[in-house]
Every structure is written in structure tokens, then in C-alpha cells.
């Protein structure tokens, strides 16, 4: 079966030092996949480089077997919550509607159908009652749910999420996990940058261990082992590799 | 039309056009860029005057847009070098460009229309005097046609690209991933600001244009937290400020540009004090209401 996301030899350089070094991985369709690794390992960079949001030096990205540019609308993106200004003068529904803009294309305005899509996405994350709330009044967990709802409104097949669980309360974490499992049940693929190692076996099927280069990737049951984790999070080999590249 | 009504209408049109774009500039946190652009378009206008061998509207607008975009590009390049901060980059680029315009003007055009007073303080008082002539027929004051045209173009720009501009402002990364390149939208907006600044520049001068771009939207921001209302309110406040300022200037026999900018500043001050949601008095009152409950 064609992988949902296939990355080959992806290299990104920020100010001389590589942020990603020849990253190669293939995420099977219909899975919940985690990308884990220490700070500065290039996890967010990987999600951004896949979508051409940062320039890549080298490498190839395929989404469902075709180049990213041709599959743009099949990819939903949840950036880090802190990436935007929550004082922006707008309400929850308007932010979720932004997820429908890609399908609308240039110049067309969202109409009733888009509104329905956005409202049902809000329903799924348990935020429908807050549709008309000014976004500056939301808690961190609510902001994260709004971003998730916006990605759902994109009606994508592959979702790329940058730390969807960062700084949220337990109730929001459970709500997000439910949504992710719902997506998997509907045959979608989700790739999350994730920080909490303990919950990886519980939440995810597939994992990539990243520290500038891909240390290992595959089914959680096969590659999520203490040895590999030690290697990813500063084992001797990882350290030598980093010095060698500096 | 009397000279006063031409001046009133010109001021209102300029204020509306500036406030319309200024709303986006404000929420993009780029207020000082409009100050930079309104100064830095001078060499563009002068170069256009030189190339067109005389005053030419279209050439002037093209020159202004080019100089405005150059300003933005220079500021961003300097900022990317990480050798200076963004404010410093703005402070380095626009005086250099403005100075270039001043040098060329005083060296080559000392005897013509482009004099320093008009550049610094505008010439809205003269709005009724230049008539738009087609052959021998006069179509009325040229300022009204130019400012009206600018407002229509800005209105079309904002109405057509409202959704795209909003998305690229709130979340540039999502805009890019959905196929709306934020860089294009950014430069398109800056080009519109540059062209519109020509209008503001002629009316109230390079120093006070920023008052028309930024003060009405900043006032509206204190009064509402929804973008469509913010834009509508900015335009109303800008137009109101322009009309009240012009009338005040005539009553007090003083500079129209100065009076317009003062009135918009005054309205901002009132909103800051009395805004029902975010005003300082409201906040003080809320704090005072909490006090008796403290142990």
C-alpha cells in the first residue's frame, strides 16, 4: 500500500548547522504516528519542510504517492498553538472556517456549507457552544481544540500536528485522543510531534525517533525500545554524530 | 462646489482609504512601516517626475509603489541579517530614501511644485485649485478624482482579498500550506499602502500620513474585537476625524493637516479613557469594585 507520507533524504539547514540530516521515513496510511526526539531534534522542522514552509536543501516528499504540491489539499496542518497571536480580532467559528479556505481557493467566500463543516468540527472537539467567543478569551486547552477543529474542517486525509498535547489539561488531552482515534477509524493518517514518551505506546501505532537524523522508525511495538531511545536522547552515538556535524 | 467642500471631501476620501488599509497594517503589527513608506515614496515620486519629464499621475503612482516595495524589501533584508532589530532597520532605511528624495528635489527641482513644505505638511488647502482637464473641458478638482479612485481601488482590494489577507495575517503558515503565499499578500498590501500613501502625502504630508493609517484603526481596536467591525469603525473614525479637523482648522484659521491629525489623536485619547470594554476608566472602576471584597 502507498504510504500516506514518504520522506526521502530530507535535509534542512538553519544558519550552517543542519536541523534535519537526510531524514528518511514512510508513514503507513491509516495509522496514528508520533515523531519523538529531544529539543532541537528537528521535529517541527520536519513537519514544516514537508509542507514547503521552510526551504530544504535536499530531499523528496511524497504524500499518497504524489509530490506534496499536488496533494496540498489532502494535508491538514495543526501548528503549535503559540505560533499565532490570540489577540487577533476574531471569534472561534471564524478561525475554524479558515480550515475551509483551501478548498474554496482564491476570492470565493465561505458560505453555508462551510459554516456547517466548521460547526460540526467544533462539535467533534466539544467547543460548539463557544463558536462565537472571542479567541483571546480561550484557555490554552480550548485554543488547542480550536486548532484541531480547524484542521478537521480542512477535511484532509493526512494530518500533521505540531505538539497537539502541549500544555493542555487532562480533559482536553482525552478529547484530542478521542478525535485522533476517530480519524484513524475513518481511515485517516495522523502524524504528531509528541513530547510525552510514556503515552507513546498508548496513543500511537507507529513512531519515528528523530535527532536531526532519523534514529529509527516503524511500528511502536518494534522500534520503541530502551536502546533506541537512549540513542535518540543523547546516547554516545548520538553525541558523536552531533559533534561530527558541527 | 465651494473650496471648503472640496477640501472636506478630499480629506474624507483620503482618510477612508488610509483607514481601510491601516486596519490590516495594525493587526499585522506593522504600524511603523507605514511611516517608513510614506517618507520613502518621495524618491519614487521624484524619479517618476524625472522620467516622465513633468508631473504625471500614473508615473507618480508607479514610482511610489516601487519605492514603497523597495523600502519593505530593504527593511526585511536588514532584519534578516540579524545585525539590527526591526525598528532600527526601519529607522535606517526610510531616512536614507527620504533624504535621497530631498537631495534630488532641492538640486534639480528647486523651482517646481515639489517643494519641501508640500512634502512635509501636505497641500490639502489647495485641493480645489488643480482641475482635471480633458481637452478643454474641466471635470472638477483633480484631487477628488485621484482620492476617489484610490479609495475605490483599496475597497476592491480589501473586499476581494479579505479572506486571504485575514488568513495570512492570523496564521501565515496555514495560509502557505493552503496555497495562499503570505509573501505575495504581504507585498500586495504594501504596494497598496505605498500607492495610497501618495494620496495621504499630497493631502496631509509625509509626517502626518501615519496618523491617518494608524490612529483610526488603533482607536477602533479599543472599541471592538471583530475584524469587519474594526475596519468599518476605522473608516468612520478616519472620515469623522478628517471632517471635524478640517472644520476646526477653518474655524481657528490654522493648518488643516495639523488639525486633522490632532482630532484623530483626541478621539483615540477619548476611546482609551472611555471605551466600554477596554477603557482605562472601566478598568479602574472594575478594580475599585473588587477592593471592598479583599480581606
XYZ file of N, CA and C in Angstrom, chain A residues 34-43 163 192-200 207-216 223-240 242:
147
model
N 3.748 8.990 15.724
C 4.379 10.012 16.561
C 5.785 10.279 16.051
N 6.194 11.541 16.156
C 7.601 11.869 15.937
C 8.137 12.330 17.275
N 9.100 11.594 17.818
C 9.641 11.981 19.117
C 11.139 12.210 19.003
N 11.642 12.981 19.969
C 13.068 13.287 19.976
C 13.305 14.477 20.881
N 14.579 14.712 21.243
C 14.867 15.814 22.182
C 14.627 17.190 21.545
N 14.718 18.246 22.359
C 14.598 19.602 21.831
C 15.667 19.842 20.778
N 15.292 20.522 19.718
C 16.272 20.822 18.680
C 16.538 19.649 17.760
N 15.712 18.595 17.866
C 15.941 17.419 17.043
C 15.422 17.598 15.627
N 14.670 18.684 15.394
C 14.156 18.939 14.048
C 12.749 18.402 13.819
N 12.004 18.150 14.907
C 10.666 17.571 14.760
C 9.704 18.534 14.052
N 2.816 19.122 18.208
C 2.574 19.089 19.650
C 1.140 19.429 20.048
N 1.944 13.177 14.560
C 2.051 14.169 15.631
C 3.496 14.302 16.094
N 3.956 15.542 16.238
C 5.157 15.757 17.033
C 4.719 15.596 18.480
N 5.437 14.756 19.227
C 4.957 14.406 20.558
C 6.101 14.461 21.570
N 5.783 14.853 22.811
C 6.837 15.020 23.806
C 6.818 13.982 24.922
N 5.613 13.509 25.238
C 5.475 12.639 26.397
C 5.743 11.187 25.991
N 6.949 10.696 26.291
C 7.327 9.355 25.845
C 6.422 8.276 26.428
N 6.001 8.483 27.686
C 5.201 7.453 28.353
C 3.923 7.106 27.603
N 3.285 8.115 27.013
C 1.992 7.860 26.379
C 2.123 7.356 24.936
N 3.345 7.282 24.424
C 3.504 6.862 23.024
C 2.873 5.493 22.745
N 5.996 5.035 15.110
C 6.808 6.093 15.702
C 8.097 6.313 14.903
N 8.515 7.571 14.848
C 9.846 7.873 14.298
C 10.649 8.521 15.410
N 11.848 7.983 15.675
C 12.739 8.574 16.667
C 13.694 9.477 15.928
N 13.654 10.760 16.279
C 14.390 11.735 15.473
C 15.375 12.495 16.340
N 16.601 12.592 15.855
C 17.537 13.533 16.454
C 18.425 14.060 15.323
N 17.907 15.031 14.622
C 18.496 15.596 13.407
C 18.476 14.560 12.271
N 18.921 13.347 12.583
C 18.672 12.276 11.609
C 17.675 11.296 12.221
N 17.100 10.470 11.382
C 16.126 9.502 11.886
C 16.897 8.339 12.496
N 16.716 8.133 13.825
C 17.419 7.051 14.507
C 16.743 5.723 14.182
N 15.416 5.737 14.211
C 14.666 4.533 13.874
C 13.247 4.929 13.555
N 10.053 -0.726 17.314
C 11.204 0.176 17.393
C 11.256 1.045 18.658
N 10.188 1.044 19.441
C 10.170 1.902 20.615
C 10.826 1.175 21.795
N 12.152 1.011 21.703
C 12.887 0.214 22.693
C 13.845 1.099 23.486
N 14.204 0.684 24.699
C 15.111 1.494 25.541
C 16.413 1.840 24.831
N 16.993 0.886 24.094
C 18.258 1.157 23.393
C 18.114 2.300 22.405
N 17.062 2.196 21.601
C 16.861 3.200 20.565
C 16.582 4.556 21.189
N 15.824 4.554 22.305
C 15.506 5.819 22.975
C 16.768 6.453 23.541
N 17.634 5.604 24.134
C 18.890 6.118 24.682
C 19.709 6.748 23.568
N 19.689 6.092 22.425
C 20.446 6.601 21.285
C 19.874 7.949 20.818
N 18.550 8.043 20.829
C 17.903 9.271 20.363
C 18.138 10.430 21.330
N 18.036 10.116 22.625
C 18.108 11.183 23.625
C 19.498 11.328 24.226
N 20.552 11.253 23.423
C 21.877 11.593 23.935
C 22.720 10.414 24.344
N 22.505 9.283 23.750
C 23.436 8.174 23.913
C 24.749 8.542 23.236
N 25.758 7.696 23.396
C 27.078 8.056 22.889
C 27.086 8.285 21.382
N 26.418 7.427 20.672
C 26.433 7.535 19.224
C 25.829 8.864 18.770
N 24.691 9.248 19.429
C 24.029 10.498 19.054
C 24.939 11.687 19.253
N 25.642 11.682 20.389
C 26.526 12.790 20.713
C 27.633 12.917 19.677
N 28.253 11.785 19.354
C 29.349 11.798 18.381
C 28.876 12.328 17.034
N 26.503 14.389 16.478
C 26.271 15.835 16.506
C 27.589 16.598 16.462
